[in-house]
Short mmCIF file of C-alpha atoms in Angstrom, two decimals:
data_model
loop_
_atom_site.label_atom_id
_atom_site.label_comp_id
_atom_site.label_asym_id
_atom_site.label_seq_id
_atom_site.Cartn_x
_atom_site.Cartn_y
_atom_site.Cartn_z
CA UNK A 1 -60.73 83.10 49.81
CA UNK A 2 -57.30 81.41 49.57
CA UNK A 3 -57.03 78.08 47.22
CA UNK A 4 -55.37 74.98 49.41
CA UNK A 5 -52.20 73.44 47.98
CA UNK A 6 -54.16 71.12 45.97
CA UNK A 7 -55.84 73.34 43.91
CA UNK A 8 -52.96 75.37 43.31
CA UNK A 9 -50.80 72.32 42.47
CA UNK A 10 -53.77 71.78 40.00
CA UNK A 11 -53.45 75.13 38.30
CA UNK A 12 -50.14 74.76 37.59
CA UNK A 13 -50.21 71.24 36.90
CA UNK A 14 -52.64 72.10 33.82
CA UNK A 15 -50.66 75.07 32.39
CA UNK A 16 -47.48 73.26 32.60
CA UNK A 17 -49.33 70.13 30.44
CA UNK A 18 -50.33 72.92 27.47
CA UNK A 19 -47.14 75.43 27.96
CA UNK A 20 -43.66 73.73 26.80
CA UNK A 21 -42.04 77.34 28.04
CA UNK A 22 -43.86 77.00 31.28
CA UNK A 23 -42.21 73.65 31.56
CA UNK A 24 -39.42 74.64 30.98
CA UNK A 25 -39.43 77.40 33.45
CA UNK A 26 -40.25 74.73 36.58
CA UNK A 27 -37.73 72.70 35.59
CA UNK A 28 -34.58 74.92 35.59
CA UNK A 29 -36.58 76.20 39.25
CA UNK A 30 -36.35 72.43 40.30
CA UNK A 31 -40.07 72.70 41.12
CA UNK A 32 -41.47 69.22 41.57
CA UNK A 33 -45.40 68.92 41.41
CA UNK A 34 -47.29 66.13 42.94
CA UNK A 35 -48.01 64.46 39.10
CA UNK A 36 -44.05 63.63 39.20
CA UNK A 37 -43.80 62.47 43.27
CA UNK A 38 -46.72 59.76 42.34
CA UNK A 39 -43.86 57.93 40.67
CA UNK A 40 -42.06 57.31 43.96
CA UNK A 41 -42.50 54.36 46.55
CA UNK A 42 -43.41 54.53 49.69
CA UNK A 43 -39.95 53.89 50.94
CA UNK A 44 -38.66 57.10 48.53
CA UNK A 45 -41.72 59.57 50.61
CA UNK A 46 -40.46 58.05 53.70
CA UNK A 47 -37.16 58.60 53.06
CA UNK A 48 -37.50 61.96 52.23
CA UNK A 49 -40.03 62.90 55.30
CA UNK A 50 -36.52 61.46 56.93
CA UNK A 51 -34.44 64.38 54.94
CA UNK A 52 -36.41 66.90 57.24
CA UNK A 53 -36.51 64.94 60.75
CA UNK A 54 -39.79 63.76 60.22
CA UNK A 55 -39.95 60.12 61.26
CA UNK A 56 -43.87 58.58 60.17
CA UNK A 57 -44.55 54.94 60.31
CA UNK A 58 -48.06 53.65 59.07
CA UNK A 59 -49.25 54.02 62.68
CA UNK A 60 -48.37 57.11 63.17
CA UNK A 61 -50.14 58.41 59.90
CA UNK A 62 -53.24 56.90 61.11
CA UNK A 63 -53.66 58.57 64.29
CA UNK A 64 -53.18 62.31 62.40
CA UNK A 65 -55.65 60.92 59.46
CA UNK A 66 -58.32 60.45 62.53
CA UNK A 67 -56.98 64.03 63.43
CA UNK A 68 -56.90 65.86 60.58
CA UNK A 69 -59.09 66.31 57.39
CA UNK A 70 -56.20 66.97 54.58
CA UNK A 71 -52.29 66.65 54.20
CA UNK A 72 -52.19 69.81 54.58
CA UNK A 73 -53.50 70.38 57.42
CA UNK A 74 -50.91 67.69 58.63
CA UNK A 75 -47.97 69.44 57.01
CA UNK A 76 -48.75 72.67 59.04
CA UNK A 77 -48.62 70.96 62.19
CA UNK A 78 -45.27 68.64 61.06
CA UNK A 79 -43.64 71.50 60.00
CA UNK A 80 -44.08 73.34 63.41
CA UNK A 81 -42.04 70.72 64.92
CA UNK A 82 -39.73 69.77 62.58
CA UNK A 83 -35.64 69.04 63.86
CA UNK A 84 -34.22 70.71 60.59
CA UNK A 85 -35.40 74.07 58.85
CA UNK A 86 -37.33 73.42 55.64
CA UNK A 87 -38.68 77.13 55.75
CA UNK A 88 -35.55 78.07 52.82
CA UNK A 89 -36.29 75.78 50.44
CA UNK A 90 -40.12 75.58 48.99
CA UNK A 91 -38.96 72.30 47.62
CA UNK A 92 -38.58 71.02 50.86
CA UNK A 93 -42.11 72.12 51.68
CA UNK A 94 -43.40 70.41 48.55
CA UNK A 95 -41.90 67.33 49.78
CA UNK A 96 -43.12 66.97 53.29
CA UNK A 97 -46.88 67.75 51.91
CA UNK A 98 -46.27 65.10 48.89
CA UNK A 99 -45.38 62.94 51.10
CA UNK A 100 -48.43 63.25 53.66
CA UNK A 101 -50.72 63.48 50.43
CA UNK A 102 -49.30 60.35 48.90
CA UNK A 103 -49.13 57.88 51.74
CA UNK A 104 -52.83 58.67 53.28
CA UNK A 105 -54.16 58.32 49.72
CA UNK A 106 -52.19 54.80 49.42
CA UNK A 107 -52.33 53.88 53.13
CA UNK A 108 -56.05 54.67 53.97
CA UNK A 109 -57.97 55.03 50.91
CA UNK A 110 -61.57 54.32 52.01
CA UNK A 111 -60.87 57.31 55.05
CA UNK A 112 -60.98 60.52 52.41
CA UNK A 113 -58.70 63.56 53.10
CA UNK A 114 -60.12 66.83 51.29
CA UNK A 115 -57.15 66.25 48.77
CA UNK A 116 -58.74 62.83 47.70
CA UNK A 117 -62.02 64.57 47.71
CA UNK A 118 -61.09 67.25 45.10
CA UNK A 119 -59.16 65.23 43.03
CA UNK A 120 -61.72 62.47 42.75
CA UNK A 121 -64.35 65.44 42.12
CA UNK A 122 -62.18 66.57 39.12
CA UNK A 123 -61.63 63.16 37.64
CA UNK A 124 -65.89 63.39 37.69
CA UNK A 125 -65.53 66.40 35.19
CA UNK A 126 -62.70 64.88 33.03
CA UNK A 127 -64.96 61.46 32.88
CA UNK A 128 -67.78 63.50 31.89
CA UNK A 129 -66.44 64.61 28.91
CA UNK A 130 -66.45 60.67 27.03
CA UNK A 131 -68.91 58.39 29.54
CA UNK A 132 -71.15 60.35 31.48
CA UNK A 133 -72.85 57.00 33.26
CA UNK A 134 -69.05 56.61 34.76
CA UNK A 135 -69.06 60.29 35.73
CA UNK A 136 -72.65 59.98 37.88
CA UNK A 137 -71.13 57.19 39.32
CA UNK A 138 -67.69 58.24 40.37
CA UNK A 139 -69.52 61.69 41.59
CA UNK A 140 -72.44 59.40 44.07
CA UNK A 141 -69.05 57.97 45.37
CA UNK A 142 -67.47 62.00 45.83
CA UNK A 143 -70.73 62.56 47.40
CA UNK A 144 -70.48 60.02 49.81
CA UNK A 145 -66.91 61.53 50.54
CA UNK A 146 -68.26 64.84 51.00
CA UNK A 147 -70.88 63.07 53.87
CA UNK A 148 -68.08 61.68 55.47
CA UNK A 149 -65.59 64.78 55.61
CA UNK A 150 -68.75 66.63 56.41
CA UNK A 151 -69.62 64.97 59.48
CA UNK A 152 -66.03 64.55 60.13
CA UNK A 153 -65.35 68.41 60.52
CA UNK A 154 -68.49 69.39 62.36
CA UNK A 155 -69.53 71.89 60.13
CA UNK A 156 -73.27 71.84 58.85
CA UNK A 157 -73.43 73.74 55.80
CA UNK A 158 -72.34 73.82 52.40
CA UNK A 159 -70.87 76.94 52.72
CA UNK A 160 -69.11 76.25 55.61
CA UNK A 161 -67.25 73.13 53.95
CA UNK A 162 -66.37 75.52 50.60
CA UNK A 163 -64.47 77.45 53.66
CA UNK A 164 -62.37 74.29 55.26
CA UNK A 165 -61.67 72.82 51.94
CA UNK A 166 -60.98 75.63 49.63
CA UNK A 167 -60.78 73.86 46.52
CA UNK A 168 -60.65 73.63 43.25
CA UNK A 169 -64.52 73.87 42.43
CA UNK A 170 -66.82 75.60 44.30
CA UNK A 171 -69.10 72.31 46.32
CA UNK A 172 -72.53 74.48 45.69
CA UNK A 173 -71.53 74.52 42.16
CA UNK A 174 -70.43 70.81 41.96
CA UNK A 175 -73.75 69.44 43.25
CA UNK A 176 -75.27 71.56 40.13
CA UNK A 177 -73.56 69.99 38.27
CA UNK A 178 -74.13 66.43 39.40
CA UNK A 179 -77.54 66.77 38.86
CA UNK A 180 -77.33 67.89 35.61
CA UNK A 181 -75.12 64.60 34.89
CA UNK A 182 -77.34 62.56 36.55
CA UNK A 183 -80.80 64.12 34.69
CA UNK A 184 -78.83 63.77 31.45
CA UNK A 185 -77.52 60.28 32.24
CA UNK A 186 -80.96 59.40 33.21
CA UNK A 187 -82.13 59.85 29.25
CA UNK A 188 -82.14 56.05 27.85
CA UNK A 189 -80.70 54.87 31.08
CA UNK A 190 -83.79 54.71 33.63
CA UNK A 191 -82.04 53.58 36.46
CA UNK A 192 -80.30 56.78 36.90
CA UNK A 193 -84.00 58.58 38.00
CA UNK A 194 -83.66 56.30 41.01
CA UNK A 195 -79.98 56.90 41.27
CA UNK A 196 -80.75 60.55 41.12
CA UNK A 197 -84.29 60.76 43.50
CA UNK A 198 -82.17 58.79 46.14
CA UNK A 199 -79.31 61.32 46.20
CA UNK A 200 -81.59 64.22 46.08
CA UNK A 201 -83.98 63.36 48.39
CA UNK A 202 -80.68 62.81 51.00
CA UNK A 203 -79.79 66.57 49.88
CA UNK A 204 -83.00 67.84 50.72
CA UNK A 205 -82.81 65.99 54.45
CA UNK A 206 -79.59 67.49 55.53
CA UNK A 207 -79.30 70.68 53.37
CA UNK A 208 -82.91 71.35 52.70
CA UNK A 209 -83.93 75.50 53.53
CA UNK A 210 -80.27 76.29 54.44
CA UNK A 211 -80.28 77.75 51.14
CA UNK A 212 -83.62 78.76 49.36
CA UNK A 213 -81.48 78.87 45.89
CA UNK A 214 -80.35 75.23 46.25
CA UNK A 215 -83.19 73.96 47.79
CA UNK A 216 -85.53 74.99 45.15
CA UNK A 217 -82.79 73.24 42.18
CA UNK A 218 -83.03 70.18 44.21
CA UNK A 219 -86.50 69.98 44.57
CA UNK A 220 -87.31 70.14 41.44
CA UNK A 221 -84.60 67.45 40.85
CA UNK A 222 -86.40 65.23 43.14
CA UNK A 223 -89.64 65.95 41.38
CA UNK A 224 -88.44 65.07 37.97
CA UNK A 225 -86.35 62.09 39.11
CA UNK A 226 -89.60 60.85 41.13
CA UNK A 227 -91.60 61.34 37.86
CA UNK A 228 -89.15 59.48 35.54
CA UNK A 229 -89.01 56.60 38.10
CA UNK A 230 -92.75 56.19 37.23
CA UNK A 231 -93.64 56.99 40.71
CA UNK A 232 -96.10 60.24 38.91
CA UNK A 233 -98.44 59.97 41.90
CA UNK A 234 -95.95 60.78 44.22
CA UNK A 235 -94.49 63.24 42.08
CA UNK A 236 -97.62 65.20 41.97
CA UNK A 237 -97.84 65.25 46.04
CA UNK A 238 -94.22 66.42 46.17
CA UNK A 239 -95.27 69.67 44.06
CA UNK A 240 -98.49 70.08 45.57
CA UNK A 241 -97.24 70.30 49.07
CA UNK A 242 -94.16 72.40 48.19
CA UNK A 243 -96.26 74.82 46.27
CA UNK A 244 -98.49 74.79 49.16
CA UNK A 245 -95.85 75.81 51.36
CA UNK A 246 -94.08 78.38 48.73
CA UNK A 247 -97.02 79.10 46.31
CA UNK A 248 -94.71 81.88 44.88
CA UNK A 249 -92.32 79.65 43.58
CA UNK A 250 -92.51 80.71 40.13
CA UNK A 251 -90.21 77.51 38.47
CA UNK A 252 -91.85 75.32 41.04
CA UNK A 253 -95.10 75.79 38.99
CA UNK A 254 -93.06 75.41 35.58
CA UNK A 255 -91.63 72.28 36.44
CA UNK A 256 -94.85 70.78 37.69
CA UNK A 257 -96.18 71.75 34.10
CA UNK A 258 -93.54 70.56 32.67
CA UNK A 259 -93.86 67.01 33.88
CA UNK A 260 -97.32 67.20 31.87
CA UNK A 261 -96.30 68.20 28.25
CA UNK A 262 -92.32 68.35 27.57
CA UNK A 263 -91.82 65.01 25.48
CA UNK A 264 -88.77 63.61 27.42
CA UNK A 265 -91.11 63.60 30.49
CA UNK A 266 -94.25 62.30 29.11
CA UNK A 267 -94.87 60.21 25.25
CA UNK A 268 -98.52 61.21 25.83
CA UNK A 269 -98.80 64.96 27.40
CA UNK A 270 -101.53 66.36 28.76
CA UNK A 271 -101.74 69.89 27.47
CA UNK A 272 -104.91 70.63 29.59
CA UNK A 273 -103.16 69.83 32.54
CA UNK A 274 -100.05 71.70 32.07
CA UNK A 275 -102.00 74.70 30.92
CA UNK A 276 -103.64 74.49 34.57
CA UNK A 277 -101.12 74.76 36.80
CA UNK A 278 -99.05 77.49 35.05
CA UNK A 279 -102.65 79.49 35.26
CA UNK A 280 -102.59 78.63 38.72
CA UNK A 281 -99.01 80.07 39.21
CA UNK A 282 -99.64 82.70 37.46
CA UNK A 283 -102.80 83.49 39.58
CA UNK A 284 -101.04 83.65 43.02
CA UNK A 285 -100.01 86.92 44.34
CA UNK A 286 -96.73 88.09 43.90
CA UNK A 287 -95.39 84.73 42.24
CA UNK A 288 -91.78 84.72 41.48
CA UNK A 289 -90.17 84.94 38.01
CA UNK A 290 -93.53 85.67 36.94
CA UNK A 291 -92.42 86.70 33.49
CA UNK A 292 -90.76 83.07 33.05
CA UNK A 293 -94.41 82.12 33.48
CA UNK A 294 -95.65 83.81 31.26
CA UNK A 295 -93.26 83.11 28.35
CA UNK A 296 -93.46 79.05 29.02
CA UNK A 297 -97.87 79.32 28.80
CA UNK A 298 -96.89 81.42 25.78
CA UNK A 299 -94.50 78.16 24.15
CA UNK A 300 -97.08 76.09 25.09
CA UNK A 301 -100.07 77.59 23.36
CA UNK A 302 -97.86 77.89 20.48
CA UNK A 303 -97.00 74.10 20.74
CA UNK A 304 -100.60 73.13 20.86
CA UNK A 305 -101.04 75.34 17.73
CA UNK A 306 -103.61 78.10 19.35
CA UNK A 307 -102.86 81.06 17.41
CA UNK A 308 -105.78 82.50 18.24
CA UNK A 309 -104.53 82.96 22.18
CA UNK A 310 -101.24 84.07 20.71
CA UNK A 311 -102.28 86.71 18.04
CA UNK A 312 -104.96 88.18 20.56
CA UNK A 313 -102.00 88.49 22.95
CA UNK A 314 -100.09 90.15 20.58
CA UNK A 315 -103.21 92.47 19.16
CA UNK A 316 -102.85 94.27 23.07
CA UNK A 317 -101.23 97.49 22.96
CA UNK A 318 -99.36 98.21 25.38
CA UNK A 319 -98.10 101.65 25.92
CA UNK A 320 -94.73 102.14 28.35
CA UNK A 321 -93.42 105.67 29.86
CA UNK A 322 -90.03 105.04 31.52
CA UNK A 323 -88.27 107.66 33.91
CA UNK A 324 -84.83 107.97 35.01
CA UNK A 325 -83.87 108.87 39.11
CA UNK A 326 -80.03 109.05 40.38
CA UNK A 327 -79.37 106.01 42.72
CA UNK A 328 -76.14 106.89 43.17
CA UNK A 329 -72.69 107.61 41.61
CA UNK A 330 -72.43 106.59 38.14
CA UNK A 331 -76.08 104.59 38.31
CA UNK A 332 -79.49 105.54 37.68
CA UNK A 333 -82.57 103.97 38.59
CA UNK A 334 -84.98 103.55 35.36
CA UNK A 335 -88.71 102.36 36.07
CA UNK A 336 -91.22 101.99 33.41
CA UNK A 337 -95.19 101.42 33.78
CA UNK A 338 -97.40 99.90 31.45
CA UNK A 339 -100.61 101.07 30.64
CA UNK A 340 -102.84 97.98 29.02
CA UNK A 341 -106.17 99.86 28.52
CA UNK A 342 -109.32 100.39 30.37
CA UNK A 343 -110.08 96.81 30.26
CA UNK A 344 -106.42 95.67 31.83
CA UNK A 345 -104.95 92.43 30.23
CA UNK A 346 -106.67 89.12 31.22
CA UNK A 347 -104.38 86.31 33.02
CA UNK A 348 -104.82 84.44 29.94
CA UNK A 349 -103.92 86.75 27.19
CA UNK A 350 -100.44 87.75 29.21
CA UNK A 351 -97.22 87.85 27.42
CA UNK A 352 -93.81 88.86 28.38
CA UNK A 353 -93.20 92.82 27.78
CA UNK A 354 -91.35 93.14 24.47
CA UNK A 355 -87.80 94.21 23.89
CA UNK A 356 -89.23 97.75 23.19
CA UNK A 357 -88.94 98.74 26.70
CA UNK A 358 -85.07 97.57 26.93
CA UNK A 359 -84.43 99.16 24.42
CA UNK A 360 -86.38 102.31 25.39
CA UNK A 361 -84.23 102.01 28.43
CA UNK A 362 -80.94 101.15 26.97
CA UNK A 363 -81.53 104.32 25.05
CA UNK A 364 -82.32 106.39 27.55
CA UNK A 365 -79.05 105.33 29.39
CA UNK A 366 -76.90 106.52 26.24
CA UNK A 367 -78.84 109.51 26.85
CA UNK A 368 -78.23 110.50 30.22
CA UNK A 369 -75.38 108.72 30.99
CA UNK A 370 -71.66 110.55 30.39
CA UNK A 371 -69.35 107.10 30.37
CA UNK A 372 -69.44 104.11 28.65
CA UNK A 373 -70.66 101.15 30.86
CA UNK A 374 -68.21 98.11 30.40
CA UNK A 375 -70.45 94.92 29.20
CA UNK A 376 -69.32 93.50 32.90
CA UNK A 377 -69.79 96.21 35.08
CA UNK A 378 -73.00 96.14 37.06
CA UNK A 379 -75.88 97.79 34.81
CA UNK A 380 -76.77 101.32 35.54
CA UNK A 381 -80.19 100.26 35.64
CA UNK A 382 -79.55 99.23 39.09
CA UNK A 383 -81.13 95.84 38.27
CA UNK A 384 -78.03 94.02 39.84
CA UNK A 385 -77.24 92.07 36.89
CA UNK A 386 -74.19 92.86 34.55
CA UNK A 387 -74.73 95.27 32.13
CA UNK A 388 -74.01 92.54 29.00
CA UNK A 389 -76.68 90.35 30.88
CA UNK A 390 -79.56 93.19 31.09
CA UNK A 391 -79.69 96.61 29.49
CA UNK A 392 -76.50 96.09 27.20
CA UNK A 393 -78.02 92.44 25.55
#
């Protein structure tokens, strides 16, 4: 994927701000970046549009904006008729995409090019960092950028956009991380559930099962954010009709129970009630992430102090054999069974395998295996994960 000129202005905008060498580097190379062209007027971008034979007026500008979604974009087509050669000097094509950057974002600020749109995304993160109420609320106004350049292009997916704007962050990853800043901001200031439920319940009606990933994370956003808003009934019939239409949606279940006995969801929780529906998860066929289940009914009979549920989970033995098959160059393919007695283990006495059998693996790997795995190569397990996040922890 290449970066647009935006991000890569970006990149070296930052290392030039923490390298004095660096500096001084682009300076004796005469390379402008767009932090420096900010300082000029309108007349000065004009002017030097004018250098190259490109003659704009604030008409003109408007009818590529309605064109075009970036400066860029604009450059490449200015550039293909342009009188005089700019093609020898990179400064020259600085310039002309300054200036188209500059005057739309000074010109026609409320119509967002994809430049606006990344930089205002990136003064979201730097906000973040000292007042995260003023981050939430310069990202809701990115988001309704993104809306607009969305429907603007014609694409319909995420994925699609990451591909027209190329930027400096990664959209899928941005909305993450607006709804982290929004469930965080939402702690002492309640009218950030409703700022939150709003914007995810919008996700969910345009982006909803393009991606199962992202559809889940914003469910569950919607969920919580209902359930802080104090609208709990509602919140209930959100996760009862999901999980009715994706009972194996393991975290579904967990943050349904969660609702019930984490303290920054609920001053009084009901234990009984949480209890139930991760027993209900865990009771569905096939349920995803099954061990996550497991481990959070295993933190919450520890919470409500029943040691006696946790030491007779503990008191099953479990006994694991673990063989090795080739499943392809440089990987093998481990598998290991467990064997929990006549009797089997009842749902309610289930706890997460120990790290005996990871370790059992990890040693059988140093066994068998004739090179050292890097901690970020893939694990030879074949689990798909790196080999620092699974066999190698």
């Amino acid at each position: 994927m290449s970066f647009s000129f935006i991000a890569m202005n970006r990149v070296v905008e930052e290392k030039a701000a923490r390298d004095a060498a660096y500096r001084a580097e682009l300076k004796r190379n005469g390379k402008v970046l767009l932090s420096e062209a900010r300082k000029l007027s309108d007349d000065a971008l004009l002017s030097k549009l004018a250098e190259f034979g490109i003659a704009l007026d604030r008409e003109g500008l408007r009818k590529l904006v309605d064109k075009f979604l970036s400066a860029e974009a604009i450059f490449r087509e200015a550039i293909k008729g342009c009188r005089r050669p700019i093609a020898r000097s990179k400064m020259g094509e600085d310039w002309v995409w300054f200036a188209f950057t500059l005057l739309w974002e000074r010109w026609f600020p409320d119509i967002p090019s994809t430049e606006m749109f990344d930089e205002r995304m990136q003064e979201g993160y730097r906000l973040q960092e000292r007042d995260l109420a003023a981050a939430c609320d310069c990202w809701l106004g990115v988001w309704r950028d993104f809306l607009t350049l969305l429907e603007r292009s014609g694409v319909r997916s995420i994925a699609e956009f990451d591909e027209e704007l190329r930027g400096t962050q990664f959209v899928a990853n941005w909305v993450q991380d607006l709804d982290i800043a929004l469930s965080n901001a939402s702690v002492g200031r309640p009218e950030y559930h409703r700022q939150r439920m709003r914007w995810a319940d919008e996700f969910l009606q345009r982006f909803g099962g393009h991606d199962s990933h992202m559809t889940e994370l914003i469910r569950w956003a919607l969920g919580e954010a209902t359930w802080g808003s104090g609208e709990r009934a509602q919140a209930e019939s959100l996760f009862e009709a999901w999980l009715r239409e994706d009972p194996q949606w393991g975290w579904g279940w967990i943050a349904w129970s969660d609702l019930h006995w984490f303290p920054r969801h609920n001053a009084r929780p009901d234990h009984a009630r949480a209890e139930g529906l991760l027993q209900r998860g865990l009771a569905v066929p096939g349920v995803r992430d099954r061990e996550e289940l497991i481990t959070r009914l295993t933190d919450l009979y520890k919470k409500t102090g029943r040691s006696d549920e946790v030491a007779a989970l503990a008191q099953h033995a479990t006994k694991a054999r673990t063989t090795a098959t080739v499943a392809g160059e440089n990987q093998l393919r481990l598998r290991t069974t467990f064997d929990f007695g006549a009797e089997g283990l009842p749902l309610e006495a289930m706890l997460q395998p120990s790290a005996e059998p990871r370790q059992r693996h990890f040693e059988l790997l140093q066994t068998v295996s004739q090179r050292k795995v890097g901690r970020n190569e893939p694990c030879p397990c074949g689990s798909g994960k790196k080999f620092k996040h699974c066999c190698g922890r």
